[in-house]
Coordinates of C-alpha atoms in Angstrom, one line a residue:
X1 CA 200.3 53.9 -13.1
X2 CA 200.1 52.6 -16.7
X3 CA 197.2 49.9 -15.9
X4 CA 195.7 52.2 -13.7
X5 CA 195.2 55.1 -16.3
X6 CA 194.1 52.4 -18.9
X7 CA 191.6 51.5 -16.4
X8 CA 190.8 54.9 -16.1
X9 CA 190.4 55.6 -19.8
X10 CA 187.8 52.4 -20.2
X11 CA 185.9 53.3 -17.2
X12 CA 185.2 56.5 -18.9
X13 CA 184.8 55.3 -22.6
X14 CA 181.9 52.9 -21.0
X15 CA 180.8 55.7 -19.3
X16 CA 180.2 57.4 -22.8
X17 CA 179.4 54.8 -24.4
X18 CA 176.3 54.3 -21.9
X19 CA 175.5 58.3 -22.0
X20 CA 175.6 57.7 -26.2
X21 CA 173.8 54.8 -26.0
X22 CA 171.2 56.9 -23.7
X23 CA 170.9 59.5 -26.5
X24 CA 170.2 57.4 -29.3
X25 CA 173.6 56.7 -30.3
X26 CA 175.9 53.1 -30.3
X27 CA 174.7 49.8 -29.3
X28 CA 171.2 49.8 -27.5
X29 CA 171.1 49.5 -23.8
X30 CA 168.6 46.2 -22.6
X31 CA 166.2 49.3 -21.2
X32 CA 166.0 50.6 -24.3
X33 CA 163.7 48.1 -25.8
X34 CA 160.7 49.1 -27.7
X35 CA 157.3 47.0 -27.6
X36 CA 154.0 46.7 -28.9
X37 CA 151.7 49.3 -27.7
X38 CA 149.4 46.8 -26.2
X39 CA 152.5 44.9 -24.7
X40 CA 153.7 48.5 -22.6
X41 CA 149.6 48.5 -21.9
X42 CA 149.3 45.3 -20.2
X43 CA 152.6 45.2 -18.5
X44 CA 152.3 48.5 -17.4
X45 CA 149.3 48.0 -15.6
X46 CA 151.0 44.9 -14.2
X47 CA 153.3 47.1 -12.1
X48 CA 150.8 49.3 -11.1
X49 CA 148.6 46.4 -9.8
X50 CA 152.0 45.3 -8.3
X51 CA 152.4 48.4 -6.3
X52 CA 149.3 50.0 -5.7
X53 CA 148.6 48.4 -2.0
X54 CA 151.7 50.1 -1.2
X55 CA 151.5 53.2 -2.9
X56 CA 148.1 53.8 -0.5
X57 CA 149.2 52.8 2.4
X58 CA 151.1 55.7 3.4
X59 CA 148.1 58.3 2.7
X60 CA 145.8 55.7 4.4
X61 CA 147.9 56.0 7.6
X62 CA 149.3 59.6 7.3
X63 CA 145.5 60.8 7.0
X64 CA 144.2 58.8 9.6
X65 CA 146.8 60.0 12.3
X66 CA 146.1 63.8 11.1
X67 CA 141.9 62.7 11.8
X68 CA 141.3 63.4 8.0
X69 CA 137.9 62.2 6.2
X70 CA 137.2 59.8 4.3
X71 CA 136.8 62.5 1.5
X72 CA 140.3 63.9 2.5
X73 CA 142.2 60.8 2.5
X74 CA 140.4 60.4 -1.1
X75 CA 142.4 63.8 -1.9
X76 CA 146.3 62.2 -0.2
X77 CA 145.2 58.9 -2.2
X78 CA 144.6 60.6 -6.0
X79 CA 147.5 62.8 -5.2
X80 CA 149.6 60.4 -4.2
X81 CA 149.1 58.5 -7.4
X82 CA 148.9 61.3 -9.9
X83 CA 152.8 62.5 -8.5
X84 CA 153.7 58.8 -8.3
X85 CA 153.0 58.7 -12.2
X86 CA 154.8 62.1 -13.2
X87 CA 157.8 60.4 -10.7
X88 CA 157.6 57.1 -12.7
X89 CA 157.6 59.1 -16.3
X90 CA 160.3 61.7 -15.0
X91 CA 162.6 58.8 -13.3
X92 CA 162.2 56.2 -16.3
X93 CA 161.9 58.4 -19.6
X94 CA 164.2 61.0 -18.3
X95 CA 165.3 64.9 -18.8
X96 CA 168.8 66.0 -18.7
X97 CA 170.2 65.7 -15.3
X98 CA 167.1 63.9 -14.3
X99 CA 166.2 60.7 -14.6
X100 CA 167.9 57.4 -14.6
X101 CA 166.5 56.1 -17.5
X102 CA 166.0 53.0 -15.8
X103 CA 162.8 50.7 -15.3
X104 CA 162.0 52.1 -11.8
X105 CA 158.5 52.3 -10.5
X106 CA 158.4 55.5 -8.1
X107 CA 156.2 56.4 -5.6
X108 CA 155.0 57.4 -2.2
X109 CA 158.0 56.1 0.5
X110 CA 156.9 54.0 3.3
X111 CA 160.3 55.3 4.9
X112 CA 158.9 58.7 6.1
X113 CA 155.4 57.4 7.5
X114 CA 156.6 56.5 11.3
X115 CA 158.5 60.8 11.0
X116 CA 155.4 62.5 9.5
X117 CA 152.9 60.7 11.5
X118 CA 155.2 62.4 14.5
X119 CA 155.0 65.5 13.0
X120 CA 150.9 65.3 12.6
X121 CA 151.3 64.3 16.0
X122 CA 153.1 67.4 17.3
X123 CA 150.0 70.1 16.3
X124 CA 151.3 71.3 13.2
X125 CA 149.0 69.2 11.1
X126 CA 149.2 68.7 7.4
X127 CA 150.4 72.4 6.4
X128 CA 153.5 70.8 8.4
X129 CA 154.3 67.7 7.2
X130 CA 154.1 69.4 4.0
X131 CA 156.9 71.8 4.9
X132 CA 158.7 69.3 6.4
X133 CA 158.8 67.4 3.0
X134 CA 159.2 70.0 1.1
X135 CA 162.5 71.9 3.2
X136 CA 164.4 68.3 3.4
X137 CA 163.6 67.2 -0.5
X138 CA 165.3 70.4 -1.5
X139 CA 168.2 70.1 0.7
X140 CA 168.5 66.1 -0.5
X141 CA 168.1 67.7 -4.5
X142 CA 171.3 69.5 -3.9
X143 CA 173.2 66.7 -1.8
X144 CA 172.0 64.4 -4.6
X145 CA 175.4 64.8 -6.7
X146 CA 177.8 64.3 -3.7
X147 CA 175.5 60.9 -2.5
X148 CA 176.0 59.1 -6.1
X149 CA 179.8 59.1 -5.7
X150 CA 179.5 56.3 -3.2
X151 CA 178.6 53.8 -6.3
X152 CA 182.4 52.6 -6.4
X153 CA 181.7 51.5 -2.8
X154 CA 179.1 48.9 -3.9
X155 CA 181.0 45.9 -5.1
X156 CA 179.5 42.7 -5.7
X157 CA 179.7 41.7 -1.9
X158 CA 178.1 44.7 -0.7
X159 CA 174.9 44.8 -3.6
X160 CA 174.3 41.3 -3.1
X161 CA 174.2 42.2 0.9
X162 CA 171.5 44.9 0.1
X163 CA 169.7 43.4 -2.8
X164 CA 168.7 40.3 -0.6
X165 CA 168.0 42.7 2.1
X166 CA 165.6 44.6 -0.1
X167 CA 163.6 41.1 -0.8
X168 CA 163.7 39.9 2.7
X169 CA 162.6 43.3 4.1
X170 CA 159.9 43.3 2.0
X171 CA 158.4 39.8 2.8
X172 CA 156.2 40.4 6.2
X173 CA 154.6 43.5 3.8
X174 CA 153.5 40.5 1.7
X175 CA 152.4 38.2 5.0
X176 CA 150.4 41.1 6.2
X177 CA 148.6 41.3 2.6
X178 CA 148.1 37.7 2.3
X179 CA 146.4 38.3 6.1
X180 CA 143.8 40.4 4.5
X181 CA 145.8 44.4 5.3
X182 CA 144.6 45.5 8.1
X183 CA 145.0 44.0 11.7
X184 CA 141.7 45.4 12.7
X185 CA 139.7 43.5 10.1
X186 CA 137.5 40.6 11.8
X187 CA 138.9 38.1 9.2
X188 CA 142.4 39.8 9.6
X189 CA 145.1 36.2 9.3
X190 CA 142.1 34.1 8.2
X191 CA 142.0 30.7 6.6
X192 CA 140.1 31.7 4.1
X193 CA 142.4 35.3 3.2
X194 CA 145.7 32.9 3.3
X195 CA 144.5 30.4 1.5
X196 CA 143.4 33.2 -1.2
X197 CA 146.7 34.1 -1.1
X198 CA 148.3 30.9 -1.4
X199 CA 145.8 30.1 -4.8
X200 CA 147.3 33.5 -6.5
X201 CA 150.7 32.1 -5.6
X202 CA 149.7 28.9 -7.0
X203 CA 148.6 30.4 -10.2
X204 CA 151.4 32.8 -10.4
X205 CA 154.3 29.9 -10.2
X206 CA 151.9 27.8 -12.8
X207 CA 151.7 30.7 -15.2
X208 CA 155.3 31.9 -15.0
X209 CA 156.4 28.5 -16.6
X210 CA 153.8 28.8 -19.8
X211 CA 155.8 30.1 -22.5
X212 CA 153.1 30.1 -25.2
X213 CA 152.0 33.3 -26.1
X214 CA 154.3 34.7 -23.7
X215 CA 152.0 33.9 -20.8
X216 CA 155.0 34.0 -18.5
X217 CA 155.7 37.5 -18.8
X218 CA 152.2 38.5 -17.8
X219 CA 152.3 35.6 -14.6
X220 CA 151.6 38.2 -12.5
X221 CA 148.9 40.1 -13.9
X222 CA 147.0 37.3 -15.1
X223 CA 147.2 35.9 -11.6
X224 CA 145.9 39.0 -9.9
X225 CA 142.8 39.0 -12.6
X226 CA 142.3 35.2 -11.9
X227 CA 142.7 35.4 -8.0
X228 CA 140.8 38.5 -8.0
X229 CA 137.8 36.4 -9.8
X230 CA 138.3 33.9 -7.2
X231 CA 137.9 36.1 -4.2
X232 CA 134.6 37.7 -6.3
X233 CA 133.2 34.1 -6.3
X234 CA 133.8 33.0 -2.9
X235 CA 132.3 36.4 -1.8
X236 CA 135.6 38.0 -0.4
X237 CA 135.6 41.2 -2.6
X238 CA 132.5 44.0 -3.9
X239 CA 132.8 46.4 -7.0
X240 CA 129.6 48.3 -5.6
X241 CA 131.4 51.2 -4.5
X242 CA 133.2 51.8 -7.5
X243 CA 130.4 53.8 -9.1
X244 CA 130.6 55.9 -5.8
X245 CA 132.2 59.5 -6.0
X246 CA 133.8 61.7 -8.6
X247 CA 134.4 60.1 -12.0
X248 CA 136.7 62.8 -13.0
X249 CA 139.0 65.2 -10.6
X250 CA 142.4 67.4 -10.8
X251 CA 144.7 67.4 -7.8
X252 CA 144.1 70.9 -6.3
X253 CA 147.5 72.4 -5.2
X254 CA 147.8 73.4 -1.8
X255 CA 144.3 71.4 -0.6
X256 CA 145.1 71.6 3.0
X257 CA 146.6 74.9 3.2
X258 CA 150.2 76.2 2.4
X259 CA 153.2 74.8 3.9
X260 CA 155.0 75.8 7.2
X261 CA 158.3 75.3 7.7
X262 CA 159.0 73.9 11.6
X263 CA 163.2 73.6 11.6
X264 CA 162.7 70.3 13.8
X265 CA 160.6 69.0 11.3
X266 CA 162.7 69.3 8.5
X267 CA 166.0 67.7 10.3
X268 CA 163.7 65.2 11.0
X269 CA 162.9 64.6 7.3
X270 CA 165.9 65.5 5.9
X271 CA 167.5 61.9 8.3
X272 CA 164.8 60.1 6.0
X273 CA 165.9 61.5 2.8
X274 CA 169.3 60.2 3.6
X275 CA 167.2 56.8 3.9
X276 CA 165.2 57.4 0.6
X277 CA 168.6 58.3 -1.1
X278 CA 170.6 55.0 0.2
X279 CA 167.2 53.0 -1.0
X280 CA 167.2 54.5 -4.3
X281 CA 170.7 54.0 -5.1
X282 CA 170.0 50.1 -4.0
X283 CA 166.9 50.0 -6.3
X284 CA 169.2 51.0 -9.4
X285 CA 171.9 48.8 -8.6
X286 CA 169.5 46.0 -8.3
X287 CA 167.7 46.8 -11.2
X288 CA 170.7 47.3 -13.1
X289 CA 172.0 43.7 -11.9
X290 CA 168.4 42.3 -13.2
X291 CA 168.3 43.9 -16.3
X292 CA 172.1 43.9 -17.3
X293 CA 172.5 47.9 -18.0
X294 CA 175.3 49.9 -17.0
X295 CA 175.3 52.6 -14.0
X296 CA 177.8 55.2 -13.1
X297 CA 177.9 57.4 -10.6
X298 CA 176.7 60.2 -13.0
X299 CA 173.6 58.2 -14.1
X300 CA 173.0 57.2 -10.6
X301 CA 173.4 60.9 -9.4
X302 CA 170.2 61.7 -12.6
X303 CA 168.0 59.5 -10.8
X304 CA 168.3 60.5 -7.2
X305 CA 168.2 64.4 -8.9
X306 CA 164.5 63.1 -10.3
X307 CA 163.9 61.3 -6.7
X308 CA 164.1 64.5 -5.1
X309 CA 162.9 66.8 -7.6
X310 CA 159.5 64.4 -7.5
X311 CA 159.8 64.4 -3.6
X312 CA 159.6 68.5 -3.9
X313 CA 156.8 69.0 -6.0
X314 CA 154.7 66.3 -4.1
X315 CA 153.8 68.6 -1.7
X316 CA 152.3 70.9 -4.0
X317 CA 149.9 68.7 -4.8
X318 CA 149.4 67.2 -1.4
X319 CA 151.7 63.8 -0.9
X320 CA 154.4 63.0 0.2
X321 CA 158.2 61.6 -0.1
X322 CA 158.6 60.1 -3.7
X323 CA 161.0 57.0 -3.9
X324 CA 161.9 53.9 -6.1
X325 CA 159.6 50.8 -5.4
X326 CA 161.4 47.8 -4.6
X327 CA 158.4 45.0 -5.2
X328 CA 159.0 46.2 -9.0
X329 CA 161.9 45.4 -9.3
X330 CA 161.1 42.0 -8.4
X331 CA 158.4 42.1 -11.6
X332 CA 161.1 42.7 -13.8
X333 CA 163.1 40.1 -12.7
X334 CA 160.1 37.7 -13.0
X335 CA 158.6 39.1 -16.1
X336 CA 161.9 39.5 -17.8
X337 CA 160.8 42.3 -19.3
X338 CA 163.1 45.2 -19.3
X339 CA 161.4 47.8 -21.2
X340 CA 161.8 51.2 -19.6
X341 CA 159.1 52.4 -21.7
X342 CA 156.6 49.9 -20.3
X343 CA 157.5 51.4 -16.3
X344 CA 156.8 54.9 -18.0
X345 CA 153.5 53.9 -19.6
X346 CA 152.6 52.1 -16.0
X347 CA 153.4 56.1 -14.8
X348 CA 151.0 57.0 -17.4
X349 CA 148.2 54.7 -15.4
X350 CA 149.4 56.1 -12.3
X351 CA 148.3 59.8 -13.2
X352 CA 145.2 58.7 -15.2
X353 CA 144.3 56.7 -12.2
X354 CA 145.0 60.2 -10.1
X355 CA 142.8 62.0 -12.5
X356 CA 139.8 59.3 -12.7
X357 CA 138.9 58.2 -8.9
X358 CA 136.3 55.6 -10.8
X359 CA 139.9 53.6 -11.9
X360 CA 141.3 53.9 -8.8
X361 CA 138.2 52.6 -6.9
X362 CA 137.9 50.2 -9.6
X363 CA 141.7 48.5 -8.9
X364 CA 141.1 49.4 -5.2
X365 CA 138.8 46.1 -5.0
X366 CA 141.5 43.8 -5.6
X367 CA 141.6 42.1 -2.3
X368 CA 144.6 42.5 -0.1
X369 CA 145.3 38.5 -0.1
X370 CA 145.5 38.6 -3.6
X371 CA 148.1 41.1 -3.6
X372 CA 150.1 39.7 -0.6
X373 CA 150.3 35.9 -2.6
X374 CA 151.6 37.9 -5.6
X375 CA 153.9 39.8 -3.3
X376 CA 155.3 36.8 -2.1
X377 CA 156.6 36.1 -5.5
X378 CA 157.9 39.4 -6.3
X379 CA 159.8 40.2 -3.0
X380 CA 161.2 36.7 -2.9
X381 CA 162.4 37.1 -6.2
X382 CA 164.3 40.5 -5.6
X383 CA 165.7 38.5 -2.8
X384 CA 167.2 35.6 -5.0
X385 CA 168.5 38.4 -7.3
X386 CA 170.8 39.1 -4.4
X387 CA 172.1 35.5 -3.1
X388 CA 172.5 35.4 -7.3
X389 CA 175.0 38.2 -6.8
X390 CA 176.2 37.0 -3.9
X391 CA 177.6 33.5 -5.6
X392 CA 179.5 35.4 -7.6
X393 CA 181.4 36.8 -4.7
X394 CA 184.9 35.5 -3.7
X395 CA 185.1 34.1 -0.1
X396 CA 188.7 32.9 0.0
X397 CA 191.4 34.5 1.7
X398 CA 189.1 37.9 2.4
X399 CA 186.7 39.0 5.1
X400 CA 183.2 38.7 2.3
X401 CA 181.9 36.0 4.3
X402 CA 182.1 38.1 7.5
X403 CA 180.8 41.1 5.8
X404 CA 178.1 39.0 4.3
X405 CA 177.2 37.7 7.9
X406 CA 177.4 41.1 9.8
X407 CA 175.2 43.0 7.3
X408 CA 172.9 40.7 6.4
X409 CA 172.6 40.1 9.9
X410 CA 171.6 43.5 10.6
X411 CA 169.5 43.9 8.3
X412 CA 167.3 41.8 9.0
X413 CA 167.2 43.2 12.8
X414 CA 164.6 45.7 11.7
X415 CA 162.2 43.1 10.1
X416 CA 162.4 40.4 13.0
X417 CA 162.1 42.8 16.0
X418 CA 161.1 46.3 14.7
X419 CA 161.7 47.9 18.2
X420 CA 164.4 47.2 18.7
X421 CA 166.5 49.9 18.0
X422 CA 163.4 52.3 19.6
X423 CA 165.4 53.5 22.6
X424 CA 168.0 54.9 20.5
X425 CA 167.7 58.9 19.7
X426 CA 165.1 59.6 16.7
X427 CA 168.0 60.1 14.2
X428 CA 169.5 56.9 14.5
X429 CA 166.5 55.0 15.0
X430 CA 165.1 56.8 11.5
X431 CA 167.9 55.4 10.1
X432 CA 168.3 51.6 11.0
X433 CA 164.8 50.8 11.3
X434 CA 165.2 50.5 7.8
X435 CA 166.8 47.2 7.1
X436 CA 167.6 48.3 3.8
X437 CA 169.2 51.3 4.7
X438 CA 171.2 49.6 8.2
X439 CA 172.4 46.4 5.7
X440 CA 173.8 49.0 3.9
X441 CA 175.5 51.0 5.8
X442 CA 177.0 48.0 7.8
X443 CA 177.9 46.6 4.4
X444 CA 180.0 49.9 2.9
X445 CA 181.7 50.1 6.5
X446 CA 183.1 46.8 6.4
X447 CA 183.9 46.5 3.1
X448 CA 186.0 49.7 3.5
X449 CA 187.5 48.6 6.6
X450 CA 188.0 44.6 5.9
X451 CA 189.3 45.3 1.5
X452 CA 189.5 48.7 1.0
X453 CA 191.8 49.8 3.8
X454 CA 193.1 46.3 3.8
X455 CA 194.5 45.9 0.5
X456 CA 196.3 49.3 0.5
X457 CA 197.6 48.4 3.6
X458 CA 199.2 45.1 2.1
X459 CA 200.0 46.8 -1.1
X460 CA 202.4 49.7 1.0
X461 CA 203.7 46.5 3.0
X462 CA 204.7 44.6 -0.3
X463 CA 206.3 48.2 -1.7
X464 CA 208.3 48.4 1.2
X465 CA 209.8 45.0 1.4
X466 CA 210.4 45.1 -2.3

């Protein structure tokens, strides 16, 4: 009992420690770090150029199912970016009992596109996918608390599980940018878009080895300004349509009408805030692993508050689910920079970008190959995070390397054969077509079963036959 309440009493003296360090006071926390204004400039606008393909995708698709125009999608787009950047500032500066202080890129989930498209699809239209949103990021605002206790049931063996998940689940996004996007395009998987991709790569690995001038931390930027040029050159991308359109515009609340509230839409959304909630909590703990900071359940519990807090006002202004974004996380682990303050001024872009159309048609001309060879990069780095956390991992005399087999394998179900789990019922299906969210689950279930329950059970049995 002795060791245990000692354990107790340190757990909770870091725990202070890390909420003093957050307020200014004791040692400073690696997130904390200050740079040059024109350092949090240019990296900042390296995540957003690392994210933005995939912060439009969702309004792209969600407006196209509901038969918008092209002017309305224009509207989902700059709202989903102006929320995105008040997300980013709210997750990564931080307010009390919001934020987790933490380098994390938010935006628009891919998670609930598949459930809101259904709900477009059902008649209700935009007012309810709005509501939908809206009902179930309240209801995950106030679960938030209760979902951050299950940090002490991610060990090593179970965030290395999900961190490689993360990477892996990410890599066919990157194959379908290096394609060229869209599957409908007549050069869609081209020599031409791959080998565009593969030159950005190229550059990328080249660059992330030149320490002078600290090229290496701005690989990827540099490499989506130099592939970008490329593309120009060999004809693949046009900036004539970025003087097309407003220059200047403010998200109008309520554009499409107010919300209504469908119950079957909201259980349906509320299944993919559990999603968005497991994700998030993966992103931190990966992030945290990168960048060496400390996470409790309470800090944890701050930024899924902020998740959902961003996920309620979204509708407001017209978007969607707001979530953590995990291709960012793969920038700070290649950029080494782990400056919460440059995420935040990258949130600052996000919402200037919402405000000026002309920036967001200006960044919107990077071509998709140049995006998926940079992805490639970023995902499989977030994916080596994990294996890196998996070699730390004991595998003797314990069930890790079963657990580390099952989950992974199930994770990855979702990303080699996305139907498969389509003849289950919708909840379930919500869930594990998520290979982030199925890896895990399986992971926490078998750790529990094949340690947790397993040690106590050997610990009684060696107390009885004492």
């Amino acid at each position: 009992m002795a060791a245990a309440d000692t354990a107790a009493a340190d757990t909770a003296a870091s725990d202070a420690a890390a909420r003093a360090a957050g307020s200014g006071h004791g040692a400073p926390r690696p997130e904390d770090e200050r740079l040059h204004w024109s350092k949090n400039l240019a990296h900042g606008m390296q995540h957003v150029l690392s994210m933005y393909g995939g912060i439009i995708a969702p309004p792209l698709i969600i407006g196209t199912a509901a038969g918008l125009s092209s002017a309305e999608i224009g509207v989902l787009i700059a709202s989903c970016l102006f929320i995105g950047g008040l997300a980013t500032i709210l997750q990564s500066v931080g307010l009390p009992f919001f934020g987790s202080q933490l380098p994390l890129v938010q935006g628009t989930s891919f998670a609930s596109v598949a459930t809101l498209v259904a709900i477009v699809g059902g008649g209700g239209g935009m007012p309810a996918v709005f509501g939908a949103v809206l009902g179930a990021a309240l209801i995950g605002l106030l679960i938030a608390p209760f979902f951050a206790r299950i940090v002490r049931f991610f060990p090593p063996v179970v965030t290395g599980v999900v961190i490689t998940t993360i990477g892996v689940s990410l890599i066919p996004v990157a194959a379908r940018w290096a394609m060229g996007g869209s599957a409908t395009a007549d050069d869609y998987g081209s020599v031409g878009n791959i080998a565009l991709a593969g030159a950005t790569l190229l550059i990328a690995l080249v660059l992330s080895r030149v320490r002078a001038f600290g090229v290496n931390r701005m690989a990827i930027l540099l490499a989506l300004l130099l592939g970008t040029l490329i593309a120009w050159i060999a004809g693949k991308t046009d900036f004539s349509s970025v003087g097309d359109g407003a220059v200047f515009a403010i998200p109008r609340p309520f554009a499409f009408g107010l919300p209504v509230f469908e119950i079957s839409g909201i259980i349906a959304m509320v299944i993919v805030v559990l999603v968005i909630l497991t994700e998030t909590t993966a992103d931190m703990l990966a992030v945290a692993q990168i960048t060496g900071s400390r996470v409790d359940s309470r800090r944890i519990a701050d930024g899924l508050r902020a998740d959902m807090l961003s996920s309620a006002v979204a509708p407001v202004f017209n978007t969607f689910t707001q979530s953590a974004f995990a291709q960012n996380v793969g920038l700070v682990a290649i950029s080494g920079v782990k400056s919460r303050f440059v995420v935040a001024t990258g949130g600052a872009i996000l919402v200037l970008l919402g405000l000026l159309p002309v920036l967001g048609r200006v960044i919107a001309t990077l071509p998709m190959a140049v995006l998926g060879g940079a992805g490639i990069l970023l995902f499989g780095t977030v994916a080596a995070s994990g294996i890196r956390t998996l070699g730390k991992v004991h595998y003797e005399n314990n069930a890790n390397v079963l657990i580390v087999a099952a989950s992974l394998a199930i994770g990855c179900i979702p990303v080699v054969a996305p139907d498969f789990f389509d003849a289950f019922p919708t909840w379930f299906s919500t869930i594990f077509h998520s290979g982030i969210s199925s890896a895990a689950i399986t992971a926490v279930v078998l750790n529990l079963l094949f340690n947790e329950v397993g040690r106590r059970r050997r610990h009684a049995e060696r107390e009885r036959f004492a």
